[in-house]
Short mmCIF file of C-alpha atoms in Angstrom, two decimals:
data_model
loop_
_atom_site.label_atom_id
_atom_site.label_comp_id
_atom_site.label_asym_id
_atom_site.label_seq_id
_atom_site.Cartn_x
_atom_site.Cartn_y
_atom_site.Cartn_z
CA MET A 1 -34.93 -32.36 -21.61
CA ASN A 2 -31.47 -32.35 -19.98
CA ASP A 3 -30.66 -35.21 -17.39
CA LEU A 4 -29.09 -33.77 -14.93
CA ASN A 5 -26.57 -36.88 -14.50
CA ASP A 6 -25.24 -35.88 -17.85
CA LEU A 7 -23.52 -32.89 -16.31
CA LYS A 8 -20.33 -34.30 -15.37
CA LEU A 9 -18.42 -31.09 -15.14
CA SER A 10 -17.17 -30.85 -11.78
CA ARG A 11 -17.34 -26.97 -9.70
CA ARG A 12 -13.46 -26.42 -10.73
CA ASP A 13 -14.19 -27.17 -14.53
CA LEU A 14 -17.48 -25.31 -14.52
CA LEU A 15 -15.48 -22.21 -12.89
CA LYS A 16 -12.95 -22.96 -16.05
CA THR A 17 -15.15 -23.15 -18.66
CA GLY A 18 -16.28 -19.88 -17.27
CA ALA A 19 -13.27 -18.17 -17.40
CA ALA A 20 -12.61 -19.51 -20.97
CA ALA A 21 -15.89 -17.35 -22.13
CA ALA A 22 -14.80 -14.48 -20.27
CA GLY A 23 -11.08 -14.22 -21.59
CA ALA A 24 -12.99 -15.01 -25.05
CA ALA A 25 -15.45 -12.14 -24.28
CA ALA A 26 -12.44 -9.95 -23.77
CA GLY A 27 -10.57 -10.86 -26.68
CA ALA A 28 -13.32 -9.89 -28.74
CA THR A 29 -13.23 -6.04 -27.26
CA ILE A 30 -9.42 -6.08 -28.32
CA PRO A 31 -10.02 -4.66 -31.87
CA SER A 32 -12.44 -1.88 -31.18
CA VAL A 33 -10.07 -0.39 -28.26
CA ALA A 34 -7.19 -0.66 -31.30
CA MET A 35 -9.38 1.32 -33.38
CA ALA A 36 -10.21 3.85 -30.97
CA GLN A 37 -6.94 4.74 -30.21
CA ALA A 38 -5.65 4.86 -33.98
CA GLY A 39 -4.18 7.99 -34.61
CA ALA A 40 -2.90 8.14 -30.38
CA PRO A 41 1.27 8.06 -30.55
CA ALA A 42 2.14 4.62 -30.62
CA GLN A 43 1.94 2.57 -27.53
CA PRO A 44 4.44 0.11 -26.21
CA VAL A 45 3.81 -3.23 -27.40
CA ASN A 46 3.19 -6.19 -24.55
CA PRO A 47 5.57 -9.05 -25.38
CA PRO A 48 4.17 -12.71 -25.62
CA PRO A 49 4.01 -14.30 -22.56
CA THR A 50 7.60 -14.99 -21.20
CA SER A 51 8.87 -17.31 -18.44
CA ALA A 52 11.47 -16.92 -15.99
CA LYS A 53 13.00 -18.61 -13.67
CA THR A 54 12.98 -18.32 -9.52
CA THR A 55 13.95 -20.54 -6.49
CA LEU A 56 12.24 -20.25 -3.19
CA ARG A 57 12.76 -22.13 -0.03
CA VAL A 58 9.26 -23.18 1.21
CA ASN A 59 9.11 -24.68 4.26
CA GLY A 60 12.25 -25.68 4.53
CA LYS A 61 12.60 -26.91 0.96
CA ARG A 62 14.18 -25.88 -2.06
CA GLN A 63 11.83 -25.03 -4.83
CA GLU A 64 13.26 -24.66 -8.38
CA LEU A 65 9.95 -23.04 -10.75
CA ASN A 66 10.07 -21.93 -14.39
CA VAL A 67 7.11 -19.64 -14.58
CA ASP A 68 5.12 -17.03 -16.70
CA THR A 69 6.58 -13.71 -15.18
CA ARG A 70 3.18 -12.80 -14.34
CA THR A 71 2.60 -15.46 -11.49
CA THR A 72 2.54 -14.13 -8.10
CA LEU A 73 3.90 -15.75 -5.23
CA LEU A 74 0.14 -16.97 -4.51
CA ASP A 75 -0.30 -18.80 -7.56
CA ALA A 76 3.20 -20.06 -7.08
CA LEU A 77 2.53 -21.38 -3.72
CA ARG A 78 -0.90 -22.92 -4.84
CA GLU A 79 -0.80 -23.88 -8.33
CA HIS A 80 2.98 -24.89 -9.31
CA LEU A 81 4.08 -25.99 -5.61
CA LYS A 82 0.11 -27.61 -4.70
CA LEU A 83 0.41 -25.70 -1.13
CA THR A 84 -3.18 -24.95 -1.42
CA GLY A 85 -3.50 -24.40 2.27
CA THR A 86 -3.05 -20.51 1.48
CA LYS A 87 -6.14 -19.30 0.25
CA LYS A 88 -7.00 -16.77 -2.75
CA GLY A 89 -9.32 -14.54 -1.38
CA CYS A 90 -9.58 -11.33 -3.32
CA ASP A 91 -6.39 -11.17 -4.91
CA GLN A 92 -6.10 -7.53 -4.60
CA GLY A 93 -4.53 -7.10 -0.93
CA GLN A 94 -7.34 -6.48 0.79
CA CYS A 95 -8.49 -9.45 2.58
CA GLY A 96 -5.42 -11.09 3.91
CA ALA A 97 -6.45 -14.61 3.14
CA CYS A 98 -3.23 -15.45 1.19
CA THR A 99 -0.90 -14.26 3.81
CA VAL A 100 2.47 -15.77 4.30
CA ILE A 101 5.68 -15.34 5.68
CA VAL A 102 8.66 -14.50 3.94
CA ASN A 103 11.96 -14.14 5.41
CA GLY A 104 10.52 -13.78 9.21
CA ARG A 105 7.76 -11.02 7.65
CA ARG A 106 4.78 -11.58 6.70
CA ILE A 107 3.26 -10.15 3.35
CA ASN A 108 0.54 -10.24 0.66
CA SER A 109 1.45 -13.13 -1.67
CA CYS A 110 -1.43 -11.81 -3.88
CA LEU A 111 0.64 -8.72 -4.18
CA SER A 112 3.99 -10.17 -5.35
CA LEU A 113 5.97 -11.76 -8.10
CA ALA A 114 7.16 -14.72 -7.47
CA ILE A 115 10.15 -14.24 -9.88
CA MET A 116 11.02 -11.34 -7.38
CA HIS A 117 11.37 -14.01 -4.26
CA ASP A 118 14.62 -15.65 -5.43
CA GLY A 119 16.41 -17.10 -2.61
CA ASP A 120 13.63 -16.09 -0.53
CA GLU A 121 12.37 -18.01 2.47
CA VAL A 122 8.80 -18.57 2.44
CA THR A 123 6.72 -20.03 5.64
CA THR A 124 3.01 -21.19 4.80
CA ILE A 125 0.31 -22.49 6.82
CA GLU A 126 1.74 -25.96 6.10
CA GLY A 127 4.83 -24.90 7.07
CA LEU A 128 3.60 -23.94 10.50
CA GLY A 129 1.98 -27.16 11.65
CA ASN A 130 0.23 -30.17 9.93
CA PRO A 131 -2.61 -32.13 11.67
CA ALA A 132 0.07 -34.89 13.76
CA ARG A 133 1.86 -31.54 15.23
CA LEU A 134 -0.18 -28.33 15.89
CA HIS A 135 1.49 -24.81 15.94
CA PRO A 136 0.77 -23.70 19.08
CA MET A 137 -1.50 -20.57 17.11
CA GLN A 138 -3.04 -23.55 15.15
CA ALA A 139 -4.60 -25.28 18.44
CA ALA A 140 -5.34 -22.26 19.99
CA PHE A 141 -7.54 -21.71 16.96
CA VAL A 142 -9.31 -24.92 17.03
CA LYS A 143 -9.76 -24.48 21.11
CA HIS A 144 -11.75 -21.39 20.45
CA ASP A 145 -13.48 -21.96 17.56
CA GLY A 146 -11.53 -19.34 15.78
CA TYR A 147 -13.32 -19.45 12.25
CA GLN A 148 -16.79 -20.66 10.98
CA CYS A 149 -16.17 -21.59 7.13
CA GLY A 150 -12.31 -21.54 7.57
CA TYR A 151 -11.21 -20.07 4.58
CA CYS A 152 -9.20 -16.91 5.66
CA THR A 153 -8.29 -19.32 8.45
CA PRO A 154 -4.60 -19.81 7.04
CA GLY A 155 -4.36 -16.39 6.76
CA GLN A 156 -5.28 -15.42 10.01
CA ILE A 157 -2.96 -17.60 12.16
CA CYS A 158 -0.15 -16.76 10.01
CA SER A 159 -0.82 -13.07 10.57
CA ALA A 160 -1.33 -13.86 14.57
CA VAL A 161 2.12 -16.00 14.62
CA SER A 162 3.86 -12.65 12.71
CA VAL A 163 1.77 -9.88 15.26
CA ILE A 164 2.97 -11.59 18.70
CA GLU A 165 6.78 -11.41 16.89
CA GLU A 166 6.40 -8.15 15.95
CA ILE A 167 4.96 -6.76 18.95
CA ARG A 168 8.36 -8.88 20.90
CA ALA A 169 10.24 -7.14 18.59
CA GLY A 170 8.79 -3.54 19.12
CA ILE A 171 7.67 -2.61 15.98
CA PRO A 172 5.08 0.10 16.73
CA SER A 173 1.22 0.40 15.46
CA HIS A 174 -1.45 2.74 15.02
CA VAL A 175 -2.59 2.33 18.68
CA SER A 176 0.35 2.50 20.31
CA PRO A 177 -0.09 5.41 22.98
CA ASP A 178 3.99 6.36 22.98
CA LEU A 179 5.79 5.86 20.20
CA ASN A 180 9.07 5.80 22.15
CA VAL A 181 8.05 3.20 24.42
CA LYS A 182 8.18 -0.97 23.52
CA PRO A 183 4.54 -1.26 22.80
CA LEU A 184 2.97 -3.77 24.77
CA LEU A 185 1.21 -7.56 24.07
CA SER A 186 -2.52 -6.24 24.70
CA VAL A 187 -5.45 -7.09 23.06
CA ASP A 188 -5.94 -3.49 21.35
CA GLU A 189 -2.40 -3.72 19.84
CA ILE A 190 -3.60 -7.57 18.42
CA ARG A 191 -6.82 -6.13 17.24
CA GLU A 192 -5.02 -3.25 15.55
CA ARG A 193 -2.22 -5.55 13.89
CA MET A 194 -5.19 -7.78 12.67
CA SER A 195 -6.77 -5.31 10.52
CA GLY A 196 -5.41 -6.69 7.25
CA ASN A 197 -7.29 -10.05 7.85
CA ILE A 198 -10.75 -9.96 7.18
CA CYS A 199 -13.28 -12.59 8.23
CA ARG A 200 -16.34 -12.78 6.55
CA CYS A 201 -17.97 -15.19 9.10
CA GLY A 202 -17.13 -12.45 11.44
CA ALA A 203 -15.33 -14.85 14.11
CA TYR A 204 -13.48 -12.30 15.42
CA SER A 205 -13.53 -12.23 18.74
CA ASN A 206 -12.65 -15.99 19.13
CA ILE A 207 -10.06 -15.18 17.08
CA LEU A 208 -8.78 -12.76 19.46
CA ASP A 209 -9.17 -15.45 22.35
CA ALA A 210 -6.91 -17.76 20.38
CA ILE A 211 -4.37 -15.05 19.38
CA THR A 212 -4.32 -13.94 23.36
CA GLU A 213 -3.84 -17.17 24.73
CA VAL A 214 -1.07 -18.36 23.03
CA ALA A 215 0.49 -14.76 23.18
CA GLY A 216 -0.28 -15.08 27.17
CA VAL A 217 -2.44 -12.01 27.24
CA PRO A 218 -5.69 -11.71 29.92
CA SER A 219 -8.66 -12.87 28.17
CA ALA A 220 -10.15 -10.54 25.63
CA GLY A 221 -13.60 -10.99 27.45
CA GLY A 222 -16.35 -7.66 26.76
CA LYS A 223 -13.82 -6.08 24.68
CA ALA A 224 -14.33 -7.49 21.11
CA MET B 1 -2.36 -9.08 -16.58
CA LYS B 2 -0.67 -8.13 -19.37
CA ALA B 3 2.52 -10.04 -20.33
CA PHE B 4 6.03 -8.75 -19.71
CA THR B 5 9.30 -9.26 -19.48
CA TYR B 6 11.62 -9.06 -16.78
CA GLU B 7 14.95 -7.80 -15.35
CA ARG B 8 16.69 -7.54 -12.26
CA ALA B 9 18.87 -4.12 -12.15
CA ARG B 10 22.09 -3.68 -10.29
CA THR B 11 22.77 -0.23 -9.94
CA PRO B 12 20.61 2.78 -10.03
CA ALA B 13 21.79 4.24 -12.86
CA GLU B 14 21.82 0.64 -14.57
CA ALA B 15 17.74 0.87 -13.54
CA ALA B 16 17.11 4.29 -14.96
CA ALA B 17 19.69 3.60 -18.18
CA ALA B 18 17.18 0.11 -18.60
CA ALA B 19 14.11 2.11 -17.95
CA GLU B 20 15.13 4.64 -21.17
CA ARG B 21 15.67 1.53 -23.45
CA HIS B 22 12.09 0.10 -22.54
CA PRO B 23 9.64 2.61 -23.30
CA GLY B 24 6.80 1.91 -20.94
CA SER B 25 8.30 -0.17 -18.55
CA ARG B 26 7.85 0.38 -14.90
CA PHE B 27 9.98 0.01 -11.79
CA ILE B 28 9.01 -2.46 -9.15
CA ALA B 29 9.55 -2.41 -5.54
CA GLY B 30 7.17 -3.46 -3.26
CA GLY B 31 4.75 -4.08 -6.18
CA THR B 32 1.72 -3.44 -3.60
CA ASN B 33 0.18 -0.93 -5.92
CA LEU B 34 1.64 -1.70 -9.13
CA LEU B 35 0.74 -5.11 -9.28
CA ASP B 36 -2.57 -4.30 -8.19
CA LEU B 37 -3.06 -2.25 -11.30
CA MET B 38 -1.34 -4.43 -13.48
CA LYS B 39 -3.89 -7.48 -12.64
CA LEU B 40 -6.82 -4.97 -13.41
CA GLU B 41 -5.01 -3.90 -16.97
CA ILE B 42 -4.95 -0.55 -15.75
CA GLU B 43 -1.41 -0.40 -15.89
CA THR B 44 0.02 -2.56 -19.00
CA PRO B 45 3.84 -2.41 -18.57
CA PRO B 46 5.81 -4.44 -21.33
CA HIS B 47 8.92 -4.49 -19.30
CA LEU B 48 9.79 -4.65 -15.36
CA ILE B 49 12.59 -3.47 -13.93
CA ASP B 50 13.09 -4.72 -10.45
CA VAL B 51 15.05 -2.50 -8.19
CA ASN B 52 14.48 -4.47 -5.08
CA GLY B 53 18.29 -5.46 -5.35
CA LEU B 54 19.97 -1.83 -5.52
CA LYS B 55 20.78 -1.47 -1.45
CA LEU B 56 19.01 1.55 -1.26
CA ASP B 57 17.78 0.55 2.22
CA LYS B 58 19.41 2.28 4.67
CA ILE B 59 18.59 5.09 6.62
CA GLU B 60 21.87 7.21 7.82
CA PRO B 61 22.08 10.85 8.98
CA VAL B 62 23.22 13.77 6.77
CA GLU B 63 25.24 16.64 7.39
CA GLY B 64 23.40 19.45 9.25
CA GLY B 65 21.03 16.80 11.47
CA GLY B 66 18.64 15.54 8.56
CA LEU B 67 17.90 11.69 7.69
CA ARG B 68 18.22 10.20 4.11
CA ILE B 69 16.27 7.10 3.88
CA GLY B 70 16.60 4.83 1.10
CA ALA B 71 14.41 4.54 -1.81
CA LEU B 72 13.66 1.23 -0.59
CA VAL B 73 13.53 1.57 3.02
CA ARG B 74 9.92 -0.12 3.74
CA ASN B 75 7.43 1.03 5.44
CA THR B 76 7.06 -0.85 8.56
CA ASP B 77 11.27 -0.08 8.74
CA LEU B 78 10.79 3.64 8.57
CA ALA B 79 7.81 3.72 11.00
CA SER B 80 9.61 1.76 13.54
CA ASP B 81 13.29 3.30 13.10
CA ALA B 82 14.27 4.97 16.43
CA ARG B 83 15.32 8.34 15.21
CA VAL B 84 11.90 8.76 12.93
CA ARG B 85 10.10 7.66 16.17
CA ARG B 86 12.21 10.67 18.35
CA ASP B 87 12.34 13.05 15.62
CA TYR B 88 9.83 13.10 13.22
CA GLY B 89 7.06 11.14 14.88
CA VAL B 90 4.40 12.26 12.53
CA LEU B 91 5.99 10.45 9.90
CA SER B 92 6.22 7.35 11.67
CA ARG B 93 2.15 7.83 12.71
CA ALA B 94 1.72 8.67 9.14
CA LEU B 95 2.80 5.29 8.25
CA LEU B 96 1.35 3.45 11.00
CA ALA B 97 -2.24 4.72 9.81
CA GLY B 98 -1.93 3.27 6.53
CA ALA B 99 -2.73 0.04 4.99
CA SER B 100 -2.16 -3.18 7.17
CA GLN B 101 0.78 -4.55 8.18
CA GLN B 102 1.49 -7.18 5.58
CA LEU B 103 1.32 -4.56 2.92
CA ARG B 104 3.87 -2.17 5.24
CA ASN B 105 6.33 -4.99 5.44
CA LYS B 106 6.50 -4.93 1.46
CA ALA B 107 5.81 -1.30 0.64
CA THR B 108 9.03 1.50 -0.05
CA THR B 109 9.49 4.72 0.72
CA SER B 110 9.75 5.45 -3.27
CA GLY B 111 6.91 3.51 -4.16
CA ASN B 112 4.28 4.91 -1.42
CA LEU B 113 5.51 8.68 -2.69
CA LEU B 114 3.98 6.88 -6.19
CA GLN B 115 1.11 5.77 -5.20
CA ARG B 116 -1.78 6.11 -7.69
CA THR B 117 -5.59 7.28 -6.72
CA ARG B 118 -8.00 5.01 -5.00
CA CYS B 119 -10.87 6.73 -7.13
CA PRO B 120 -13.46 3.90 -7.93
CA TYR B 121 -13.48 5.45 -11.41
CA PHE B 122 -9.92 5.13 -12.21
CA TYR B 123 -10.58 1.64 -11.02
CA ASP B 124 -13.22 0.72 -13.22
CA THR B 125 -12.14 -0.05 -16.28
CA ASN B 126 -15.30 0.80 -17.95
CA LEU B 127 -15.63 3.96 -17.40
CA PRO B 128 -14.21 7.21 -18.97
CA CYS B 129 -11.14 8.66 -16.59
CA ASN B 130 -9.05 11.12 -17.76
CA LYS B 131 -6.13 9.94 -15.36
CA ARG B 132 -6.51 6.04 -17.09
CA VAL B 133 -7.01 7.04 -20.61
CA PRO B 134 -6.19 11.03 -21.25
CA GLY B 135 -9.11 12.71 -22.94
CA SER B 136 -11.69 9.96 -22.48
CA GLY B 137 -13.62 12.03 -19.77
CA CYS B 138 -14.06 12.10 -16.03
CA SER B 139 -16.73 9.75 -14.05
CA ALA B 140 -16.04 11.49 -10.89
CA ILE B 141 -17.60 14.32 -11.62
CA GLY B 142 -21.43 14.17 -11.80
CA GLY B 143 -21.05 10.58 -9.64
CA TYR B 144 -20.59 9.99 -6.76
CA THR B 145 -17.75 12.06 -5.02
CA ARG B 146 -18.01 11.31 -1.17
CA ASN B 147 -14.24 10.89 -0.65
CA HIS B 148 -12.98 13.22 -3.62
CA ALA B 149 -11.04 16.16 -3.68
CA ILE B 150 -12.86 19.57 -2.32
CA VAL B 151 -9.56 22.09 -3.20
CA GLY B 152 -7.03 22.17 -6.22
CA HIS B 153 -8.95 20.25 -8.81
CA SER B 154 -10.02 20.65 -12.26
CA GLU B 155 -12.87 20.36 -14.79
CA ALA B 156 -10.67 16.87 -15.78
CA CYS B 157 -9.79 14.93 -12.48
CA ILE B 158 -11.39 15.54 -9.17
CA ALA B 159 -9.35 12.60 -7.65
CA THR B 160 -7.36 12.56 -4.55
CA HIS B 161 -3.66 11.28 -3.31
CA PRO B 162 -4.42 8.06 -1.54
CA SER B 163 -0.84 8.06 0.57
CA ASP B 164 -0.59 9.26 4.35
CA MET B 165 2.94 8.99 4.64
CA ALA B 166 3.24 11.60 1.44
CA VAL B 167 1.39 13.95 3.86
CA ALA B 168 4.03 13.77 6.37
CA MET B 169 6.71 13.99 3.61
CA GLN B 170 4.97 17.56 2.51
CA LEU B 171 4.74 19.02 6.01
CA LEU B 172 8.61 18.39 6.91
CA ASP B 173 9.48 19.42 3.45
CA ALA B 174 11.04 16.44 2.45
CA GLY B 175 13.57 16.21 -0.79
CA VAL B 176 13.31 13.61 -2.95
CA GLU B 177 16.82 12.27 -4.63
CA THR B 178 16.51 10.84 -8.15
CA VAL B 179 18.94 9.40 -10.92
CA ARG B 180 18.37 9.66 -14.77
CA ALA B 181 19.70 7.49 -17.41
CA ASN B 182 22.43 9.65 -18.29
CA GLY B 183 23.72 9.36 -14.58
CA SER B 184 22.85 12.86 -13.61
CA THR B 185 21.20 13.03 -10.43
CA ARG B 186 18.91 15.84 -8.53
CA VAL B 187 16.71 17.01 -5.36
CA ILE B 188 13.48 17.61 -6.30
CA PRO B 189 11.76 19.45 -2.98
CA ILE B 190 8.50 17.90 -2.18
CA ALA B 191 6.33 20.97 -2.70
CA ASP B 192 7.54 20.49 -6.48
CA PHE B 193 7.51 17.22 -6.29
CA TYR B 194 3.51 16.54 -7.19
CA ARG B 195 1.19 17.77 -9.90
CA LEU B 196 -2.20 19.22 -9.62
CA PRO B 197 -4.46 17.72 -12.00
CA GLY B 198 -5.38 20.46 -14.35
CA ASN B 199 -5.69 19.33 -18.18
CA THR B 200 -3.37 16.28 -17.59
CA PRO B 201 -4.26 14.45 -14.88
CA HIS B 202 -2.61 11.21 -15.95
CA ILE B 203 1.31 13.02 -15.46
CA GLU B 204 1.27 12.93 -11.51
CA ASN B 205 4.84 14.31 -10.51
CA ASN B 206 7.48 16.04 -11.97
CA LEU B 207 9.86 13.06 -12.35
CA MET B 208 10.99 12.71 -16.07
CA PRO B 209 10.61 9.46 -17.87
CA GLY B 210 12.58 7.29 -16.57
CA GLU B 211 13.55 8.97 -13.86
CA LEU B 212 14.35 6.76 -10.70
CA ILE B 213 13.89 7.56 -6.97
CA THR B 214 16.63 6.97 -4.85
CA GLY B 215 15.95 8.26 -1.67
CA VAL B 216 14.75 11.19 0.65
CA VAL B 217 16.42 13.72 2.72
CA LEU B 218 14.46 15.00 5.90
CA PRO B 219 15.81 18.67 6.89
CA ARG B 220 16.85 18.52 10.75
CA PRO B 221 14.21 17.81 13.31
CA LEU B 222 11.78 20.58 13.79
CA GLY B 223 11.00 20.27 17.24
CA GLY B 224 7.53 20.32 18.75
CA PHE B 225 4.35 18.25 19.10
CA HIS B 226 3.73 15.88 16.41
CA THR B 227 0.60 14.53 15.26
CA TYR B 228 -0.93 12.74 12.04
CA ARG B 229 -4.58 12.27 12.61
CA LYS B 230 -6.63 10.28 10.39
CA ILE B 231 -10.58 10.15 9.75
CA ARG B 232 -11.99 7.38 7.68
CA ASP B 233 -14.74 5.00 7.53
CA ARG B 234 -13.42 2.39 10.25
CA SER B 235 -10.77 2.29 12.73
CA SER B 236 -7.86 0.55 11.03
CA TYR B 237 -7.11 -0.53 7.23
CA ALA B 238 -8.86 2.06 5.33
CA PHE B 239 -8.10 5.18 3.25
CA ALA B 240 -8.50 8.68 4.61
CA LEU B 241 -11.97 10.81 4.71
CA VAL B 242 -9.39 13.76 5.82
CA SER B 243 -6.21 13.71 7.50
CA VAL B 244 -4.50 16.42 9.53
CA ALA B 245 -0.63 16.11 9.95
CA ALA B 246 0.94 18.62 12.33
CA VAL B 247 3.86 20.17 13.88
CA VAL B 248 2.80 22.43 16.92
CA GLN B 249 5.33 24.46 18.86
CA LYS B 250 5.10 25.75 22.36
CA ASP B 251 4.22 29.06 21.42
CA GLY B 252 1.19 27.43 19.05
CA SER B 253 2.72 28.36 15.50
CA GLY B 254 3.80 25.47 13.90
CA ARG B 255 2.66 23.56 10.37
CA VAL B 256 -0.14 21.49 9.11
CA ALA B 257 -0.86 19.80 5.80
CA LEU B 258 -4.28 17.54 4.82
CA GLY B 259 -4.44 14.47 3.14
CA GLY B 260 -7.99 13.19 1.75
CA ALA B 261 -8.34 17.24 0.00
CA ALA B 262 -6.52 17.18 -3.16
CA HIS B 263 -4.93 15.86 -5.77
CA LYS B 264 -1.67 15.89 -3.54
CA PRO B 265 -0.79 16.38 -0.12
CA TRP B 266 -2.29 19.42 0.70
CA ARG B 267 0.12 22.28 2.10
CA VAL B 268 -0.44 25.82 2.08
CA PRO B 269 2.57 28.38 3.54
CA ALA B 270 0.47 30.72 4.64
CA ALA B 271 -2.32 28.31 6.57
CA ASP B 272 0.98 27.97 8.68
CA ALA B 273 1.28 31.29 9.87
CA ALA B 274 -2.21 31.15 10.87
CA LEU B 275 -1.95 28.43 13.23
CA PRO B 276 -1.37 30.38 16.50
CA ARG B 277 -5.40 31.73 15.10
CA GLY B 278 -6.62 28.96 15.65
CA ALA B 279 -8.48 25.80 13.48
CA ARG B 280 -11.05 28.42 11.45
CA ALA B 281 -8.29 30.94 10.71
CA THR B 282 -6.08 28.04 9.26
CA VAL B 283 -8.79 25.94 7.41
CA ASP B 284 -10.32 29.75 5.86
CA THR B 285 -6.58 29.96 4.33
CA LEU B 286 -6.16 25.98 3.54
CA LEU B 287 -9.44 25.48 1.91
CA ALA B 288 -9.54 29.12 0.08
CA GLY B 289 -11.30 28.55 -3.21
CA ALA B 290 -12.56 25.04 -2.02
CA LYS B 291 -15.48 23.81 -4.39
CA THR B 292 -17.29 20.90 -2.77
CA THR B 293 -20.08 19.02 -4.00
CA SER B 294 -23.17 17.77 -1.81
CA GLU B 295 -21.35 14.90 -0.79
CA ASN B 296 -18.10 15.67 -0.21
CA ALA B 297 -19.11 19.62 1.25
CA TYR B 298 -18.66 17.45 4.59
CA LYS B 299 -15.01 17.48 4.60
CA VAL B 300 -14.24 21.18 5.19
CA PRO B 301 -16.02 21.35 8.98
CA LEU B 302 -14.37 18.19 9.43
CA ILE B 303 -11.21 19.35 8.71
CA GLU B 304 -11.94 22.35 10.75
CA ARG B 305 -12.54 19.88 13.69
CA THR B 306 -9.61 18.02 13.48
CA LEU B 307 -7.57 20.42 13.31
CA SER B 308 -9.36 22.21 16.49
CA SER B 309 -8.83 18.84 18.27
CA VAL B 310 -5.05 18.37 17.07
CA LEU B 311 -4.53 22.01 18.36
CA ALA B 312 -6.03 21.38 21.59
CA ASP B 313 -3.72 18.13 22.05
CA ALA B 314 -0.66 20.15 21.04
CA LYS B 315 -1.83 22.62 24.19
CA LYS B 316 -2.25 19.57 26.67
CA ALA B 317 0.80 18.36 25.35
#
């Protein structure tokens, strides 16, 4: 009988093993796909993995990278620069966990290639503040308990900081009542603008309290 | 994701020429739709041509009172432009009803026009889909069809077009400016830009292979009351079940276009003429020949009620 103590795999190793197995299974299906397409016009062939150089400025620091062209900005940050504060949630632009600020605008770093950001200024959660000197939005999330598991929090905070700037810059939203009037810093505006950040734990009302406090908006109480 | 080579184009003509040199290549701008599809290997381009450096990011007036929107103008910048907000409110509203702020910050005008369907069967590479693998069959027909097309669809495909922006562009009679590898340019009226699925649902528009969109031209402003009413399963960050774009004048005349109804933004000129007679008459013309399933038949009365509400708002405005 196997002794569970012999199982030395860390959770990360186990995930890697699983991914390798899945890769092998996917590889095994290729010949049948090729057979199915025999007789069809020749499809363009994908090249072998190709790498390219790109230089980013991340949290004020210049970073030269040589990465596989397929590397997303998210993977470059996490796997190459070891800035693991930015999280990978859905990896398809639906959850917002990977939100970072590029050239002053928040984007989903999972839906962008690292090599497309040559020369760009990237701010991640690590660049907003640190445990010794929290950004006011980080402090407000702590104060208002704006999370439960915390996985979506770096993305929520990068978005929250951007939301306040976007409203101040006069960028309208779906809930702005009049397109020709500057949008207000209001609870409704903040809620709408945060919709690209999903919190599976459902900490939304506390997240809203944190943002409204930093924005100087009267309490969100009862509106959540 | 399949491996690919990558280049940055410096001029539109250079980009179009590169596309001709690399069969199967794709232009990439915001990447918010293409990269998603590449991760799933629904799109497997061997070569990407980055067009972000083409400087097509300006909104400028054109002779006769319209606006030219550069292909690379981000959705946020288009929705926020003071002239668009004042004179083309329906376009601003449609953009703001789509996606999230993070995506709008990255997504471009041309990329939005070329968004591919969100049909779940197109996305599921385990199942046949004529749009993904021509000739393989349609898994949506006979499947779960709540979000599928009710008009203009075929035996090969019942997918809908996902863009909100494109519905407003259709309403405004926008023109799509392009360049080809040989340097020739043309303007495709948006009414001729998209295709119905027919037997070739994998061909979604009338661009030639390698043809690059350089901009979109809006004719001079229509005046009137502008609105984009989107009905969805949650109040933000969801694709439309149905949407109604409309510009209505004081005398009750105007224009109407639908999202969520068909393989392309849906507009029927004769339906515009019916607007003064109310929502029922208009929808009867708009959706003439509609074929629904038990799961998406709700879209017909939902469109009528949404238009009715839009017309009531227009009267109050």
